[in-house]
Amino acid sequence: RQRGSNPQAPEAVVGYIPLLVDGGGWATEFVLRNPDIDDPASGTLDFFDANGAPLAVMIGGQSRTSMRFSMQRGEFERFKTDGAGSATRVGSIRVTSDAHSFSPDFFTIYTFRRAAVTACKACAPMVQAAPVFRLYVEAGVDSTGLLETGVVVHNTSASSATGGFDLTDLDGNPVGQPVVMTIARLGQLSKFLREIPGFGSVALPFRGVLRVSTNSADGISVVGIRGHYNQRGDFLVTAILPFDETQGMQPPAQLAFPHVVDGSGYSTDFVLFNP
């Protein structure tokens, strides 16, 4: 499970953050934790742009394309991009543990500020690479504003790969034709649902499931973004976690939602699908 107790363990990639965003009002905070009670955790975060080239972001006033982390047992580390400049830079993060090091827990917090006011925050965890993911998607306009799901796909391979996109409705029926797109080595593809060629004409409102696959043996990492322009024009986002088909199709007999909120302006959506 983890490598801290194995003295022969080599340096290893332990996961990916498919989306890094900085500038233009955006900033990304990295939160790492060493979950082990005995061994240290250390390694490197590497930042890549959409074309797979090193991505330079400002952290603590210094331009970085990668950075080191080091934690003793049970410790946390937190870093945040400076959000400098009017241009928005988008990329991905690769998390690599040092030889003999324990593997860290890792998640990101995205913050968008407009006119010096925080408009929204969102959080996304580290994702393990896999060949096939499924993602709940929707698009449309309702009483609260414009809503659309985006998908971010990071190619974890050092070679270019193809990404396949298959869309179905809530009854499992195919919508449009399957789409195949090329993703650069270590690069990223980020599109809203209707920006994917072939899905631009889906009838609104739409709700369904997007299946994302690759021909690369190294797999891909995927995260969904639920984007929402509210009545004031604020762009609100939250992360949607994909389902990894390689983890098995039989769900547990019972699931629990640890937090539900309703009333005083709040509501909760439950999204379930049959894999």
XYZ file of N, CA and C in Angstrom, residues 22-264:
729
model
N -3.865 29.221 -12.116
C -3.218 30.331 -11.430
C -3.286 31.570 -12.311
N -3.512 32.710 -11.700
C -3.572 33.978 -12.424
C -4.967 34.297 -12.913
N -5.191 35.544 -13.293
C -6.517 35.962 -13.745
C -7.560 35.883 -12.652
N -7.140 36.046 -11.408
C -8.045 35.941 -10.269
C -8.005 34.597 -9.573
N -7.344 33.603 -10.206
C -7.298 32.248 -9.656
C -5.994 31.996 -8.900
N -6.074 31.145 -7.889
C -4.895 30.651 -7.180
C -5.195 29.224 -6.738
N -4.140 28.411 -6.630
C -4.282 27.026 -6.206
C -3.435 26.800 -4.963
N -4.049 26.231 -3.943
C -3.337 25.866 -2.722
C -3.136 24.359 -2.689
N -1.920 23.916 -2.326
C -1.596 22.495 -2.216
C -1.560 22.129 -0.732
N -2.253 21.072 -0.376
C -2.246 20.584 1.010
C -1.776 19.140 0.992
N -0.653 18.865 1.662
C -0.087 17.525 1.719
C -0.038 17.064 3.165
N -0.236 15.772 3.367
C -0.168 15.198 4.710
C 0.580 13.875 4.664
N 1.432 13.651 5.646
C 2.078 12.354 5.805
C 1.212 11.518 6.753
N 0.503 10.497 6.227
C -0.422 9.739 7.075
C 0.258 8.690 7.948
N 1.561 8.475 7.768
C 2.238 7.416 8.513
C 2.632 7.907 9.907
N 2.675 6.996 10.858
C 3.029 7.353 12.226
C 4.496 7.061 12.531
N 5.221 6.506 11.548
C 6.616 6.136 11.786
C 7.590 6.766 10.797
N 7.256 6.747 9.498
C 8.217 7.096 8.455
C 7.973 8.496 7.897
N 9.023 9.181 7.441
C 8.855 10.484 6.784
C 8.315 10.331 5.369
N 7.812 11.416 4.830
C 7.335 11.464 3.444
C 7.989 12.648 2.752
N 8.616 12.395 1.620
C 9.267 13.472 0.875
C 9.173 13.164 -0.606
N 9.319 14.202 -1.420
C 9.248 14.002 -2.852
C 9.153 15.315 -3.594
N 8.572 15.270 -4.795
C 8.573 16.413 -5.704
C 7.202 16.594 -6.337
N 6.790 17.846 -6.475
C 5.624 18.219 -7.272
C 6.135 18.840 -8.571
N 5.733 18.281 -9.710
C 6.112 18.820 -11.017
C 4.876 19.410 -11.686
N 5.025 20.616 -12.256
C 3.919 21.326 -12.880
C 4.080 21.287 -14.399
N 3.000 20.929 -15.114
C 3.025 20.845 -16.574
C 1.900 21.688 -17.149
N 2.164 22.320 -18.317
C 1.102 23.051 -18.989
C 0.310 22.113 -19.896
N -0.632 22.657 -20.657
C -1.511 21.821 -21.469
C -0.770 21.079 -22.562
N 0.415 21.565 -22.943
C 1.205 20.917 -23.980
C 2.255 19.966 -23.414
N 2.277 19.807 -22.095
C 3.231 18.899 -21.470
C 4.570 19.520 -21.138
N 4.736 20.821 -21.399
C 5.981 21.514 -21.058
C 5.928 21.948 -19.593
N 7.091 22.177 -18.961
C 7.078 22.678 -17.584
C 6.302 23.985 -17.480
N 5.464 24.093 -16.481
C 4.636 25.282 -16.264
C 5.203 26.068 -15.091
N 5.553 27.329 -15.313
C 6.097 28.183 -14.266
C 4.967 28.928 -13.563
N 4.885 28.773 -12.251
C 3.929 29.517 -11.435
C 4.682 30.176 -10.293
N 4.146 31.281 -9.803
C 4.757 32.002 -8.702
C 4.237 31.447 -7.379
N 5.169 31.033 -6.516
C 4.841 30.542 -5.181
C 5.776 31.231 -4.199
N 5.214 32.032 -3.304
C 6.044 32.763 -2.363
C 6.990 33.736 -3.023
N 6.570 34.326 -4.161
C 7.396 35.294 -4.865
C 8.461 34.696 -5.743
N 8.528 33.377 -5.857
C 9.522 32.712 -6.702
C 8.828 31.931 -7.810
N 9.406 32.009 -9.019
C 8.876 31.260 -10.147
C 9.342 29.812 -10.050
N 8.403 28.876 -10.111
C 8.733 27.466 -9.933
C 8.037 26.613 -10.991
N 8.747 25.635 -11.518
C 8.138 24.611 -12.360
C 8.024 23.289 -11.601
N 8.635 23.237 -10.418
C 8.510 22.083 -9.526
C 8.875 22.546 -8.130
N 8.537 21.738 -7.141
C 8.919 22.070 -5.776
C 9.001 20.814 -4.933
N 9.797 20.901 -3.892
C 10.001 19.774 -2.997
C 9.042 19.830 -1.825
N 8.700 18.645 -1.293
C 7.971 18.571 -0.028
C 8.680 17.576 0.875
N 8.590 17.809 2.171
C 9.220 16.925 3.151
C 8.463 17.040 4.459
N 7.960 15.906 4.965
C 7.153 15.897 6.184
C 7.565 14.738 7.073
N 7.690 15.022 8.348
C 7.873 13.946 9.310
C 6.523 13.300 9.583
N 6.499 12.311 10.417
C 5.278 11.527 10.643
C 4.120 12.427 11.097
N 2.992 12.263 10.441
C 1.779 12.981 10.801
C 1.749 14.453 10.464
N 2.776 14.994 9.813
C 2.833 16.423 9.543
C 2.062 16.810 8.286
N 1.700 18.104 8.203
C 1.093 18.721 7.031
C 2.070 19.713 6.417
N 1.945 19.929 5.110
C 2.587 21.060 4.442
C 1.554 21.722 3.543
N 1.609 23.060 3.463
C 0.680 23.813 2.623
C 1.469 24.840 1.815
N 1.165 24.909 0.522
C 1.763 25.893 -0.376
C 0.626 26.506 -1.190
N 0.793 27.741 -1.611
C -0.242 28.396 -2.415
C 0.407 29.229 -3.511
N -0.121 29.121 -4.737
C 0.367 29.963 -5.816
C -0.042 31.409 -5.538
N 0.734 32.347 -6.079
C 0.498 33.758 -5.779
C -0.678 34.342 -6.542
N -1.147 33.652 -7.587
C -2.249 34.189 -8.377
C -1.868 35.458 -9.121
N -0.579 35.589 -9.449
C -0.089 36.836 -10.034
C -0.472 36.953 -11.507
N -0.735 38.173 -11.950
C -0.978 38.455 -13.355
C -2.432 38.348 -13.751
N -2.749 38.960 -14.907
C -4.132 38.946 -15.401
C -4.426 37.732 -16.265
N -3.374 37.051 -16.765
C -3.576 35.864 -17.606
C -3.733 34.631 -16.730
N -4.645 33.755 -17.111
C -4.879 32.516 -16.368
C -4.036 31.395 -16.958
N -3.227 30.770 -16.131
C -2.384 29.639 -16.536
C -3.010 28.361 -16.009
N -3.121 27.370 -16.886
C -3.782 26.114 -16.531
C -2.829 24.958 -16.812
N -2.777 23.995 -15.911
C -1.912 22.838 -16.105
C -2.274 21.711 -15.166
N -1.304 20.818 -14.944
C -1.496 19.632 -14.110
C -0.302 19.463 -13.182
N -0.465 18.601 -12.179
C 0.593 18.355 -11.192
C 0.860 16.856 -11.114
N 2.136 16.483 -11.145
C 2.537 15.103 -10.898
C 3.195 15.022 -9.525
N 2.779 14.042 -8.728
C 3.288 13.865 -7.371
C 4.200 12.647 -7.352
N 5.478 12.849 -7.032
C 6.455 11.764 -7.010
C 7.074 11.662 -5.624
N 7.076 10.468 -5.051
C 7.714 10.239 -3.756
C 9.159 9.809 -3.950
N 10.021 10.232 -3.025
C 11.414 9.815 -3.051
C 11.539 8.318 -2.758
N 12.700 7.770 -3.124
C 12.989 6.381 -2.780
C 12.893 6.196 -1.268
N 12.253 5.104 -0.855
C 12.084 4.713 0.546
C 11.124 5.625 1.314
N 10.503 6.597 0.638
C 9.631 7.542 1.326
C 8.210 7.021 1.404
N 7.506 7.418 2.447
C 6.085 7.118 2.555
C 5.316 8.005 1.579
N 4.214 7.512 1.025
C 3.418 8.270 0.051
C 2.482 9.237 0.763
N 2.409 10.497 0.316
C 1.576 11.482 1.003
C 0.123 11.443 0.551
N -0.755 11.952 1.400
C -2.093 12.353 0.982
C -1.979 13.767 0.413
N -2.827 14.096 -0.572
C -2.667 15.372 -1.258
C -4.000 15.825 -1.805
N -4.338 17.108 -1.606
C -5.492 17.689 -2.290
C -5.217 19.161 -2.549
N -6.028 19.749 -3.421
C -5.865 21.153 -3.782
C -7.130 21.938 -3.441
N -6.928 23.233 -3.187
C -8.030 24.163 -2.967
C -7.898 25.273 -4.006
N -8.925 25.447 -4.817
C -8.927 26.493 -5.852
C -9.716 27.698 -5.338
N -9.170 28.890 -5.538
C -9.831 30.122 -5.105
C -9.903 31.090 -6.275
N -11.091 31.664 -6.490
C -11.258 32.690 -7.514
C -11.681 33.989 -6.841
N -10.911 35.053 -7.113
C -11.197 36.369 -6.558
C -11.462 37.352 -7.701
N -12.512 38.141 -7.536
C -12.846 39.171 -8.528
C -12.986 40.495 -7.812
N -12.247 41.508 -8.277
C -12.248 42.825 -7.639
C -11.924 42.705 -6.150
N -10.901 41.874 -5.835
C -10.394 41.689 -4.470
C -11.401 41.013 -3.541
N -12.442 40.417 -4.119
C -13.447 39.703 -3.319
C -13.443 38.232 -3.733
N -13.387 37.322 -2.763
C -13.433 35.893 -3.064
C -14.814 35.516 -3.565
N -14.893 35.051 -4.817
C -16.178 34.690 -5.418
C -16.509 33.222 -5.217
N -15.489 32.339 -5.210
C -15.780 30.924 -5.007
C -14.520 30.181 -4.611
N -14.713 29.021 -4.008
C -13.643 28.085 -3.663
C -14.098 26.683 -4.061
N -13.142 25.830 -4.407
C -13.435 24.439 -4.739
C -12.251 23.590 -4.322
N -12.469 22.310 -4.159
C -11.438 21.406 -3.678
C -11.428 20.154 -4.548
N -10.233 19.591 -4.794
C -10.117 18.355 -5.575
C -8.990 17.506 -5.004
N -9.173 16.184 -4.942
C -8.147 15.310 -4.392
C -7.167 14.831 -5.457
N -6.104 14.192 -5.014
C -5.169 13.534 -5.913
C -5.873 12.358 -6.584
N -5.573 12.131 -7.877
C -6.226 11.085 -8.661
C -5.176 10.089 -9.137
N -5.449 8.800 -8.983
C -4.575 7.766 -9.519
C -4.874 7.571 -11.008
N -3.843 7.284 -11.786
C -4.030 7.068 -13.217
C -4.785 5.769 -13.470
N -5.628 5.763 -14.491
C -6.401 4.589 -14.881
C -6.745 4.709 -16.358
N -7.112 3.606 -17.022
C -7.411 3.681 -18.452
C -8.804 4.191 -18.779
N -9.768 4.052 -17.840
C -11.156 4.411 -18.147
C -11.812 5.040 -16.921
N -12.487 6.164 -17.132
C -13.268 6.821 -16.085
C -14.672 7.123 -16.622
N -15.622 7.210 -15.701
C -16.963 7.713 -16.022
C -17.250 8.925 -15.146
N -17.973 9.912 -15.725
C -18.174 11.191 -15.056
C -19.602 11.675 -15.303
N -20.279 12.070 -14.238
C -21.598 12.668 -14.376
C -21.458 14.065 -14.968
N -22.281 14.383 -15.984
C -22.209 15.689 -16.642
C -23.610 16.258 -16.813
N -23.685 17.579 -16.887
C -24.963 18.246 -17.173
C -24.690 19.600 -17.808
N -25.706 20.110 -18.492
C -25.612 21.423 -19.134
C -27.020 21.968 -19.286
N -27.152 23.272 -19.106
C -28.465 23.880 -19.277
C -28.569 25.198 -18.546
N -29.740 25.778 -18.602
C -30.048 27.026 -17.919
C -31.277 26.789 -17.056
N -31.176 27.140 -15.772
C -32.334 27.024 -14.891
C -32.553 28.347 -14.173
N -33.384 28.335 -13.133
C -33.728 29.574 -12.441
C -32.538 30.205 -11.738
N -31.453 29.435 -11.548
C -30.289 29.969 -10.842
C -29.177 30.409 -11.784
N -29.331 30.191 -13.094
C -28.317 30.652 -14.026
C -27.853 29.574 -14.983
N -26.709 29.812 -15.633
C -26.146 28.908 -16.628
C -25.282 27.863 -15.944
N -25.485 26.600 -16.336
C -24.777 25.489 -15.709
C -24.171 24.603 -16.782
N -22.889 24.232 -16.611
C -22.269 23.298 -17.544
C -21.099 22.595 -16.869
N -20.925 21.319 -17.224
C -19.841 20.513 -16.678
C -18.646 20.537 -17.609
N -17.464 20.706 -17.030
C -16.227 20.587 -17.771
C -15.502 19.324 -17.368
N -14.631 18.840 -18.249
C -13.821 17.663 -17.948
C -12.359 18.015 -18.207
N -11.496 17.627 -17.273
C -10.052 17.859 -17.388
C -9.378 16.493 -17.435
N -8.596 16.248 -18.498
C -7.926 14.962 -18.698
C -6.425 15.219 -18.801
N -5.651 14.568 -17.943
C -4.191 14.692 -17.973
C -3.589 13.393 -18.487
N -2.754 13.506 -19.520
C -2.048 12.350 -20.067
C -0.808 12.107 -19.218
N -0.773 11.008 -18.490
C 0.340 10.737 -17.581
C 1.544 10.127 -18.285
N 1.420 9.838 -19.580
C 2.473 9.159 -20.321
C 3.481 10.152 -20.905
N 4.713 9.686 -21.105
C 5.741 10.490 -21.771
C 5.585 10.458 -23.284
N 4.547 9.805 -23.794
C 4.223 9.787 -25.223
C 2.815 10.339 -25.412
N 2.540 10.895 -26.588
C 1.191 11.376 -26.859
C 0.211 10.208 -26.817
N -1.028 10.503 -26.491
C -2.045 9.463 -26.355
C -3.361 9.982 -26.901
N -4.272 9.078 -27.175
C -5.610 9.473 -27.590
C -6.557 9.355 -26.408
N -7.485 10.287 -26.357
C -8.549 10.237 -25.371
C -9.867 10.000 -26.071
N -10.608 8.980 -25.630
C -11.908 8.684 -26.207
C -13.026 9.184 -25.317
N -14.068 9.779 -25.921
C -15.180 10.354 -25.165
C -16.484 9.771 -25.703
N -17.226 9.088 -24.831
C -18.516 8.505 -25.187
C -19.563 9.055 -24.238
N -20.637 9.605 -24.785
C -21.673 10.267 -23.993
C -22.960 9.468 -24.028
N -23.572 9.279 -22.856
C -24.880 8.628 -22.762
C -25.815 9.491 -21.930
N -27.123 9.310 -22.139
C -28.096 10.034 -21.325
C -28.336 9.280 -20.019
N -29.304 9.743 -19.229
C -29.547 9.125 -17.926
C -30.114 7.716 -18.034
N -30.606 7.333 -19.221
C -31.093 5.965 -19.435
C -30.031 5.061 -20.042
N -28.806 5.601 -20.220
C -27.727 4.795 -20.776
C -27.704 4.746 -22.285
N -28.539 5.559 -22.959
C -28.569 5.577 -24.423
C -27.469 6.474 -24.983
N -26.779 6.052 -26.054
C -25.720 6.884 -26.645
C -26.271 8.223 -27.124
N -25.469 9.266 -26.953
C -25.795 10.610 -27.428
C -24.667 11.060 -28.343
N -24.988 11.346 -29.595
C -23.956 11.735 -30.549
C -23.032 10.580 -30.876
N -21.955 10.880 -31.561
C -20.972 9.880 -31.961
C -19.767 9.912 -31.020
N -19.127 8.755 -30.794
C -17.904 8.759 -29.980
C -16.869 9.713 -30.562
N -16.122 10.366 -29.679
C -15.130 11.366 -30.081
C -13.752 10.893 -29.637
N -12.744 11.065 -30.499
C -11.356 10.739 -30.174
C -10.513 11.991 -30.371
N -9.733 12.346 -29.347
C -8.879 13.525 -29.412
C -7.480 13.163 -28.932
N -6.466 13.826 -29.480
C -5.075 13.570 -29.103
C -4.669 14.471 -27.947
N -3.971 13.883 -26.973
C -3.470 14.630 -25.816
C -1.951 14.538 -25.829
N -1.281 15.670 -25.744
C 0.177 15.716 -25.807
C 0.803 14.948 -24.647
N 2.053 14.535 -24.833
C 2.776 13.850 -23.766
C 2.808 14.718 -22.514
N 2.391 14.155 -21.381
C 2.325 14.866 -20.105
C 1.424 16.096 -20.177
N 0.612 16.163 -21.239
C -0.236 17.325 -21.454
C -1.633 17.144 -20.901
N -2.459 18.098 -21.204
C -3.785 18.167 -20.604
C -4.807 18.618 -21.633
N -6.004 18.089 -21.511
C -7.147 18.512 -22.323
C -8.244 18.953 -21.368
N -8.716 20.179 -21.512
C -9.790 20.679 -20.650
C -10.865 21.314 -21.524
N -12.081 20.781 -21.415
C -13.196 21.237 -22.245
C -14.480 21.205 -21.435
N -15.335 22.179 -21.685
C -16.708 22.034 -21.242
C -17.410 21.046 -22.173
N -18.474 20.445 -21.680
C -19.124 19.353 -22.413
C -19.421 19.738 -23.851
N -20.023 20.896 -24.077
C -20.442 21.275 -25.423
C -19.290 21.814 -26.263
N -18.089 21.923 -25.686
C -16.911 22.277 -26.469
C -16.244 21.055 -27.087
N -16.619 19.857 -26.632
C -16.072 18.633 -27.207
C -16.710 18.423 -28.576
N -15.915 18.271 -29.631
C -16.483 18.108 -30.976
C -17.490 16.959 -31.014
N -18.670 17.230 -31.557
C -19.708 16.217 -31.636
C -20.753 16.312 -30.557
N -20.452 17.032 -29.470
C -21.421 17.163 -28.374
C -21.970 18.592 -28.254
N -21.598 19.457 -29.187
C -22.025 20.845 -29.115
C -23.507 21.046 -29.367
N -24.149 20.044 -29.984
C -25.561 20.202 -30.335
C -26.494 19.405 -29.426
N -26.004 18.940 -28.262
C -26.890 18.184 -27.375
C -28.038 19.077 -26.941
N -29.224 18.484 -26.884
C -30.408 19.243 -26.506
C -30.335 19.612 -25.026
N -30.654 20.874 -24.733
C -30.635 21.369 -23.360
C -32.043 21.410 -22.788
N -32.214 21.166 -21.494
C -31.181 20.787 -20.532
C -30.740 19.335 -20.740
N -29.483 19.052 -20.397
C -28.947 17.703 -20.571
C -28.320 17.214 -19.282
N -28.563 15.933 -18.986
C -27.884 15.244 -17.889
C -27.511 13.858 -18.382
N -26.310 13.424 -18.075
C -25.893 12.111 -18.523
C -24.554 11.716 -17.931
N -23.905 10.770 -18.583
C -22.624 10.232 -18.126
C -21.638 10.274 -19.284
N -20.446 10.802 -19.020
C -19.375 10.864 -20.008
C -18.328 9.810 -19.654
N -18.049 8.917 -20.599
C -17.009 7.898 -20.413
C -15.745 8.384 -21.111
N -14.638 8.456 -20.350
C -13.362 8.946 -20.860
C -12.353 7.797 -20.800
N -11.734 7.480 -21.925
C -10.806 6.352 -21.991
C -9.557 6.757 -22.762
N -8.524 5.909 -22.706
C -7.283 6.188 -23.422
C -6.674 4.901 -23.940
N -5.828 5.050 -24.979
C -5.088 3.904 -25.507
C -3.726 3.754 -24.830
N -3.387 4.656 -23.914
C -2.084 4.640 -23.265
C -2.054 3.628 -22.125
N -1.004 2.819 -22.086
C -0.856 1.852 -21.000
C -0.613 2.540 -19.666
N -0.122 3.792 -19.689
C 0.131 4.525 -18.447
C -1.135 5.134 -17.861
N -2.194 5.193 -18.655
C -3.455 5.716 -18.163
C -3.542 7.232 -18.198
N -4.658 7.742 -17.707
C -4.939 9.166 -17.634
C -5.446 9.475 -16.227
N -5.408 10.739 -15.854
C -6.081 11.187 -14.636
C -7.156 12.187 -15.040
N -8.295 12.123 -14.368
C -9.476 12.874 -14.797
C -10.144 13.527 -13.591
N -10.664 14.721 -13.789
C -11.531 15.351 -12.798
C -12.587 16.148 -13.550
N -13.774 16.240 -12.982
C -14.841 17.041 -13.561
C -14.980 18.368 -12.832
N -15.415 19.387 -13.547
C -15.651 20.708 -12.977
C -17.086 21.116 -13.287
N -17.860 21.343 -12.262
C -19.242 21.804 -12.437
C -19.226 23.327 -12.367
N -19.360 23.950 -13.530
C -19.322 25.405 -13.608
C -20.722 26.000 -13.632
N -20.888 27.112 -12.915
C -22.220 27.691 -12.770
C -22.092 29.220 -12.720
N -22.681 29.907 -13.703
C -22.792 31.364 -13.656
C -24.104 31.710 -12.974
N -24.036 32.359 -11.804
C -25.270 32.668 -11.088
C -25.897 33.964 -11.594
N -26.953 34.398 -10.914
C -27.711 35.555 -11.383
C -26.898 36.843 -11.351
N -25.850 36.901 -10.511
C -25.003 38.088 -10.434
C -23.822 38.033 -11.391
N -23.701 36.921 -12.148
C -22.590 36.772 -13.068
C -21.346 36.184 -12.443
N -21.420 35.763 -11.174
C -20.282 35.098 -10.542
C -20.118 33.693 -11.122
N -18.861 33.296 -11.361
C -18.579 31.957 -11.864
C -18.251 31.065 -10.672
N -19.145 30.152 -10.357
C -18.981 29.241 -9.227
C -18.578 27.873 -9.756
N -17.661 27.206 -9.058
C -17.212 25.886 -9.501
C -17.141 24.936 -8.317
N -17.289 23.663 -8.619
C -16.988 22.612 -7.660
C -16.472 21.417 -8.437
N -15.673 20.595 -7.787
C -15.116 19.423 -8.453
C -16.111 18.275 -8.431
N -16.129 17.485 -9.516
C -16.917 16.260 -9.596
C -15.942 15.114 -9.766
N -15.986 14.156 -8.849
C -15.032 13.056 -8.893
C -15.489 12.002 -9.893
N -14.568 11.483 -10.705
C -14.925 10.451 -11.680
C -14.933 9.072 -11.036
N -15.581 8.127 -11.690
C -15.593 6.728 -11.258
C -14.561 5.963 -12.075
N -13.622 5.313 -11.400
C -12.564 4.538 -12.035
C -13.098 3.129 -12.299
N -13.263 2.800 -13.587
C -13.827 1.487 -13.926
C -12.935 0.331 -13.490
N -11.636 0.563 -13.364
C -10.735 -0.532 -13.009
C -10.855 -0.931 -11.547
N -11.579 -0.137 -10.748
C -11.718 -0.458 -9.331
C -12.830 -1.467 -9.060
N -13.430 -1.992 -10.131
C -14.488 -2.983 -9.946
C -15.858 -2.366 -10.067
N -16.799 -3.129 -10.581
C -18.137 -2.622 -10.863
C -19.144 -2.925 -9.764
N -18.767 -3.676 -8.732
C -19.711 -4.025 -7.679
C -19.588 -3.038 -6.520
N -20.570 -2.167 -6.331
C -20.485 -1.197 -5.241
C -20.748 -1.880 -3.901
N -20.382 -1.245 -2.795
C -20.694 -1.817 -1.486
C -22.193 -1.882 -1.272
N -22.612 -2.732 -0.349
C -24.041 -2.922 -0.102
C -24.684 -1.673 0.474
N -23.893 -0.848 1.135
C -24.449 0.352 1.766
C -23.471 1.506 1.631
N -23.999 2.669 1.299
C -23.194 3.882 1.182
C -23.710 4.921 2.165
N -22.821 5.806 2.604
C -23.222 6.868 3.520
C -22.751 8.211 2.982
N -23.623 9.205 2.992
C -23.244 10.579 2.702
C -22.922 11.244 4.044
N -21.673 11.627 4.293
C -21.305 12.115 5.618
C -21.839 13.501 5.947
N -22.304 14.248 4.934
C -22.778 15.599 5.226
C -23.904 15.962 4.270
N -25.041 16.341 4.800
C -26.199 16.786 4.028
C -26.692 18.089 4.642
N -26.992 19.086 3.811
C -27.457 20.366 4.321
C -28.667 20.813 3.519
N -29.652 21.409 4.199
C -30.870 21.858 3.537
C -31.466 23.010 4.328
N -32.026 23.995 3.628
C -32.643 25.132 4.279
C -31.709 26.303 4.440
N -32.272 27.474 4.770
C -31.521 28.727 4.931
C -30.714 29.060 3.674
